[in-house]
Amino acid sequence: MKTSSSEGKRLKKTVLAAALLIGATTMVFQGITQIAVAAEYNKTNAIPTNYAGSMEQSSTTAENSLPEGYQKANYRVGAIDLEYYKKQTPTSKDIAKEAAAEIGAQALWSVYGVSLEGQVVEMGYQQANENLPRSSWYADVLIDGERSYSFTVDSVTGELFSVVRERTLKEKVSVAYDATLAQNPQEYIELAKKTAETLNVVHGAVAAVEYNGQGYGNNDPSIQFDIKGENGEVALMSFSRYDKTLCGISYNAEYKYTLEYIKRIEQELQRELSNRSHPITGEGEAILKPLTHP
């Protein structure tokens, strides 16, 4: 039976939703994903952003409180050469890309101990979208010409959204899902808790660490954990299943929106599936199953 245009669009959205749910644990570590999702839905060019008054001082705080042992490096700040970023224009409320680059440079020093002396930081401005309703500066960090790190900061407050280490292993390793590890990830849970406390990931004591899922970046297999703070903050941390290297952190300022977005997509997916498995009654109303969550 031939599929109508409207049904084709709905099916496309359903497939996208399923893909997002499957890849939810890794999408926050890929800045470009926000752009791809917005483009797919074709309805989120810009979203008004509201900030609490207490957050407006965070960019100043970030600049004034240097990490222990940190010395400002002599790095070059450039622009990401992608058409999307070329079309984006920061507003008068946004901090300069150089200021955002320095916030990221300090974060990379704190998390990975890396100095950007003589390196290149390529910046791109991102408007607020449905996934992340706060505008941001995204950066690719080139170490000796190779993209090795990335980070994202709020373009208004300077809050750190995420830091990521990117690498390609020289060794050939499996990136397949590890069912045994999923059943007993305790060794990694302890690693995640210790690392989160050392790096103050949730800005306070860690209340719980929960296994989130597995994935991979390039050829580096990873495992993800939700870090829950006693203060209510939540973050996502990713570690390599190859050598336990910290792959990345999505902080509360970003991850809370990711969780909300995933929940909305999950609900939409449930509705789409219900519409296909239940008869249509009355004026086009579908009989929907109540949403359930594990």
Coordinates of C-alpha atoms in Angstrom, one line a residue:
M1 CA 0.0 0.0 0.0
K2 CA 1.3 3.4 -0.9
T3 CA 2.3 5.6 2.0
S4 CA 1.0 9.1 2.0
S5 CA 3.3 12.1 2.4
S6 CA 2.0 13.0 5.9
E7 CA 2.5 9.4 7.0
G8 CA 6.0 9.4 5.5
K9 CA 6.9 12.4 7.6
R10 CA 5.5 10.9 10.7
L11 CA 7.5 7.7 10.1
K12 CA 10.6 9.7 9.6
K13 CA 10.1 11.4 13.0
T14 CA 9.5 8.0 14.6
V15 CA 12.7 6.6 13.2
L16 CA 14.6 9.6 14.3
A17 CA 13.1 9.3 17.8
A18 CA 14.1 5.7 18.0
A19 CA 17.6 6.6 16.9
L20 CA 17.8 9.3 19.5
L21 CA 16.8 6.9 22.3
I22 CA 19.3 4.3 21.2
G23 CA 22.1 6.9 21.0
A24 CA 21.1 9.0 23.9
T25 CA 24.1 8.2 26.0
T26 CA 26.5 9.5 23.4
M27 CA 24.7 12.4 21.7
V28 CA 25.6 15.0 24.3
F29 CA 29.2 14.4 23.5
Q30 CA 28.8 15.4 19.9
G31 CA 28.1 19.1 19.5
I32 CA 27.1 18.8 15.9
T33 CA 24.2 16.5 16.9
Q34 CA 22.3 19.5 18.2
I35 CA 22.4 21.0 14.8
A36 CA 21.4 17.8 13.0
V37 CA 18.4 17.3 15.3
A38 CA 17.2 20.8 14.8
A39 CA 17.6 20.6 11.0
E40 CA 15.7 17.3 10.9
Y41 CA 12.7 18.7 12.7
N42 CA 13.0 22.0 10.8
K43 CA 11.3 24.1 13.4
T44 CA 13.9 25.4 15.8
N45 CA 15.9 28.2 14.3
A46 CA 15.9 30.1 17.6
I47 CA 14.3 29.7 21.0
P48 CA 14.1 32.5 23.6
T49 CA 16.4 31.8 26.5
N50 CA 15.6 32.6 30.1
Y51 CA 18.4 32.8 32.7
A52 CA 18.1 32.9 36.5
G53 CA 19.6 36.1 37.9
S54 CA 22.2 34.1 39.9
M55 CA 23.6 32.6 36.7
E56 CA 24.5 35.8 35.1
Q57 CA 27.7 36.1 37.1
S58 CA 29.1 32.8 36.2
S59 CA 31.2 33.9 33.3
T60 CA 32.9 36.5 35.5
T61 CA 33.5 33.9 38.1
A62 CA 35.0 31.5 35.6
E63 CA 37.5 34.2 34.5
N64 CA 38.5 35.2 38.0
S65 CA 39.0 31.8 39.6
L66 CA 41.9 30.1 37.8
P67 CA 42.4 26.4 38.3
E68 CA 45.4 25.4 40.5
G69 CA 48.6 25.4 38.5
Y70 CA 47.0 26.9 35.4
Q71 CA 48.9 29.4 33.3
K72 CA 47.2 31.1 30.4
A73 CA 48.5 29.5 27.2
N74 CA 49.3 31.2 23.9
Y75 CA 46.8 29.6 21.6
R76 CA 45.1 30.8 18.5
V77 CA 41.3 31.2 18.4
G78 CA 39.8 30.6 15.0
A79 CA 36.4 29.8 13.5
I80 CA 34.9 26.4 12.6
D81 CA 34.7 26.2 8.8
L82 CA 31.2 24.9 8.5
E83 CA 28.3 26.6 6.7
Y84 CA 26.0 26.3 9.7
Y85 CA 28.3 28.3 11.9
K86 CA 29.0 30.9 9.3
K87 CA 25.3 31.7 9.3
Q88 CA 25.1 32.1 13.1
T89 CA 25.6 35.6 14.6
P90 CA 26.2 36.2 18.3
T91 CA 24.1 38.8 20.0
S92 CA 25.1 41.7 22.3
K93 CA 24.4 39.5 25.3
D94 CA 26.9 36.8 24.2
I95 CA 30.4 36.7 25.5
A96 CA 33.2 36.9 22.9
K97 CA 34.5 33.7 21.4
E98 CA 37.9 34.5 22.9
A99 CA 36.4 34.6 26.4
A100 CA 34.6 31.3 25.8
A101 CA 37.8 29.7 24.5
E102 CA 39.6 30.7 27.7
I103 CA 36.9 29.1 29.8
G104 CA 37.3 25.9 27.8
A105 CA 41.1 26.1 28.0
Q106 CA 40.9 26.2 31.8
A107 CA 38.4 23.3 31.9
L108 CA 40.6 21.1 29.7
W109 CA 43.5 21.9 32.1
S110 CA 41.4 21.0 35.1
V111 CA 39.9 17.8 33.7
Y112 CA 42.7 16.5 31.5
G113 CA 45.8 18.4 32.5
V114 CA 46.4 19.6 29.0
S115 CA 48.0 22.9 28.0
L116 CA 46.9 24.6 24.8
E117 CA 50.2 26.3 24.3
G118 CA 50.8 26.8 20.6
Q119 CA 47.6 25.0 19.7
V120 CA 44.4 26.0 17.9
V121 CA 40.8 26.4 19.2
E122 CA 38.2 26.7 16.5
M123 CA 34.9 28.2 17.8
G124 CA 31.3 28.1 16.5
Y125 CA 28.3 29.9 17.8
Q126 CA 25.1 27.9 18.3
Q127 CA 21.6 29.4 18.8
A128 CA 19.3 27.8 21.3
N129 CA 17.3 24.9 19.9
E130 CA 14.8 22.3 21.1
N131 CA 17.5 20.0 22.5
L132 CA 19.4 22.8 24.3
P133 CA 17.3 25.9 24.9
R134 CA 20.4 28.1 25.7
S135 CA 22.8 29.5 23.1
S136 CA 26.3 28.3 23.3
W137 CA 29.9 28.4 22.0
Y138 CA 31.1 25.1 20.7
A139 CA 34.9 24.5 20.2
D140 CA 37.0 22.0 18.4
V141 CA 40.5 21.9 19.9
L142 CA 43.3 21.0 17.5
I143 CA 46.5 19.5 19.1
D144 CA 49.3 19.5 16.6
G145 CA 46.8 19.9 13.8
E146 CA 44.5 17.0 14.9
R147 CA 41.1 17.4 16.6
S148 CA 41.7 16.0 20.0
Y149 CA 39.3 17.8 22.4
S150 CA 36.0 19.7 22.2
F151 CA 34.0 21.7 24.7
T152 CA 30.8 23.7 24.9
V153 CA 30.0 26.7 27.1
D154 CA 26.9 28.9 27.6
S155 CA 27.4 31.9 25.4
V156 CA 25.7 34.2 27.9
T157 CA 26.8 33.0 31.3
G158 CA 30.0 31.2 30.4
E159 CA 28.8 28.1 32.2
L160 CA 30.6 25.0 31.2
F161 CA 28.3 22.5 29.4
S162 CA 30.7 19.8 28.3
V163 CA 34.3 18.7 27.8
V164 CA 35.2 15.8 25.5
R165 CA 38.4 14.0 24.6
E166 CA 38.5 12.6 21.1
R167 CA 40.9 9.9 19.9
T168 CA 41.4 7.0 17.6
L169 CA 43.1 4.0 19.1
K170 CA 46.1 2.5 17.3
E171 CA 45.0 -0.9 18.4
K172 CA 42.1 -2.8 16.9
V173 CA 39.5 -3.4 19.6
S174 CA 35.9 -4.4 19.7
V175 CA 33.3 -1.7 20.1
A176 CA 30.5 -4.2 20.5
Y177 CA 28.1 -4.1 23.4
D178 CA 29.4 -5.9 26.4
A179 CA 26.5 -7.7 28.0
T180 CA 28.7 -9.0 30.9
L181 CA 29.8 -5.6 31.8
A182 CA 26.3 -4.3 31.6
Q183 CA 25.3 -6.8 34.2
N184 CA 28.2 -6.0 36.5
P185 CA 29.6 -2.5 36.0
Q186 CA 30.7 -2.0 39.6
E187 CA 34.4 -1.5 38.9
Y188 CA 33.5 1.4 36.5
I189 CA 30.9 2.8 39.0
E190 CA 33.6 3.1 41.6
L191 CA 35.9 4.8 39.0
A192 CA 33.1 7.2 38.0
K193 CA 32.3 8.1 41.6
K194 CA 36.0 8.7 42.5
T195 CA 36.5 10.8 39.3
A196 CA 33.4 12.8 39.8
E197 CA 34.4 13.7 43.4
T198 CA 37.9 14.6 42.4
L199 CA 36.8 16.8 39.5
N200 CA 33.7 18.2 41.5
V201 CA 31.5 17.3 38.5
V202 CA 28.2 18.0 40.3
H203 CA 29.6 20.8 42.5
G204 CA 29.2 18.9 45.7
A205 CA 28.9 15.5 47.2
V206 CA 27.9 12.6 44.9
A207 CA 24.7 10.9 46.0
A208 CA 24.6 8.1 43.4
V209 CA 26.2 6.7 40.3
E210 CA 24.0 4.8 37.9
Y211 CA 24.9 2.8 34.8
N212 CA 23.5 4.5 31.7
G213 CA 24.7 2.5 28.7
Q214 CA 27.5 1.8 26.3
G215 CA 28.7 3.3 23.0
Y216 CA 31.8 4.3 21.2
G217 CA 33.6 7.2 19.6
N218 CA 35.7 6.5 16.5
N219 CA 37.0 3.0 17.4
D220 CA 37.1 3.6 21.2
P221 CA 34.4 1.7 23.1
S222 CA 32.8 3.6 26.0
I223 CA 30.6 3.2 29.0
Q224 CA 28.4 6.0 30.4
F225 CA 27.1 6.8 33.9
D226 CA 24.6 9.3 35.3
I227 CA 26.2 11.1 38.3
K228 CA 23.6 12.4 40.7
G229 CA 24.6 15.0 43.3
E230 CA 23.2 15.5 46.7
N231 CA 22.3 19.1 45.6
G232 CA 20.1 17.8 42.8
E233 CA 22.6 18.3 40.0
V234 CA 23.0 15.5 37.4
A235 CA 25.9 14.9 35.0
L236 CA 26.8 12.3 32.4
M237 CA 30.3 10.8 32.4
S238 CA 31.8 8.5 29.8
F239 CA 34.9 6.3 30.2
S240 CA 36.7 4.1 27.7
R241 CA 36.1 0.4 28.0
Y242 CA 39.5 -0.1 26.5
D243 CA 41.7 1.6 29.2
K244 CA 39.3 3.5 31.5
T245 CA 40.3 6.9 30.1
L246 CA 37.8 9.6 30.8
C247 CA 36.1 10.3 27.5
G248 CA 33.9 13.2 28.4
I249 CA 31.6 15.0 30.8
S250 CA 28.2 16.6 30.2
Y251 CA 27.6 18.9 33.2
N252 CA 24.3 19.7 34.8
A253 CA 23.9 22.9 32.9
E254 CA 23.6 20.9 29.7
Y255 CA 22.6 17.4 30.7
K256 CA 19.4 18.3 32.5
Y257 CA 18.1 19.6 29.2
T258 CA 19.2 16.5 27.4
L259 CA 17.3 14.3 29.8
E260 CA 14.2 16.5 29.3
Y261 CA 14.6 16.3 25.5
I262 CA 15.0 12.5 25.6
K263 CA 11.8 12.2 27.7
R264 CA 9.8 14.3 25.2
I265 CA 11.1 12.2 22.3
E266 CA 10.3 9.0 24.2
Q267 CA 6.8 10.2 24.8
E268 CA 6.4 11.2 21.1
L269 CA 7.7 7.8 20.1
Q270 CA 5.2 6.1 22.4
R271 CA 2.3 8.1 20.8
E272 CA 3.5 7.3 17.3
L273 CA 3.6 3.6 18.0
S274 CA 0.2 3.7 19.7
N275 CA -1.3 5.5 16.7
R276 CA -0.1 2.6 14.5
S277 CA -1.3 -0.2 16.8
H278 CA -4.8 1.1 17.8
P279 CA -7.9 1.9 15.8
I280 CA -8.8 5.5 15.0
T281 CA -12.0 6.6 16.6
G282 CA -14.2 9.7 16.4
E283 CA -12.7 12.8 14.9
G284 CA -9.4 11.3 14.2
E285 CA -8.6 10.6 17.9
A286 CA -6.3 7.7 18.5
I287 CA -6.7 5.4 21.6
L288 CA -3.4 5.8 23.4
K289 CA -1.8 3.4 25.8
P290 CA -0.8 5.0 29.1
L291 CA 3.0 5.8 29.2
T292 CA 5.0 3.4 31.3
H293 CA 8.7 3.6 32.2
P294 CA 11.0 0.9 33.5

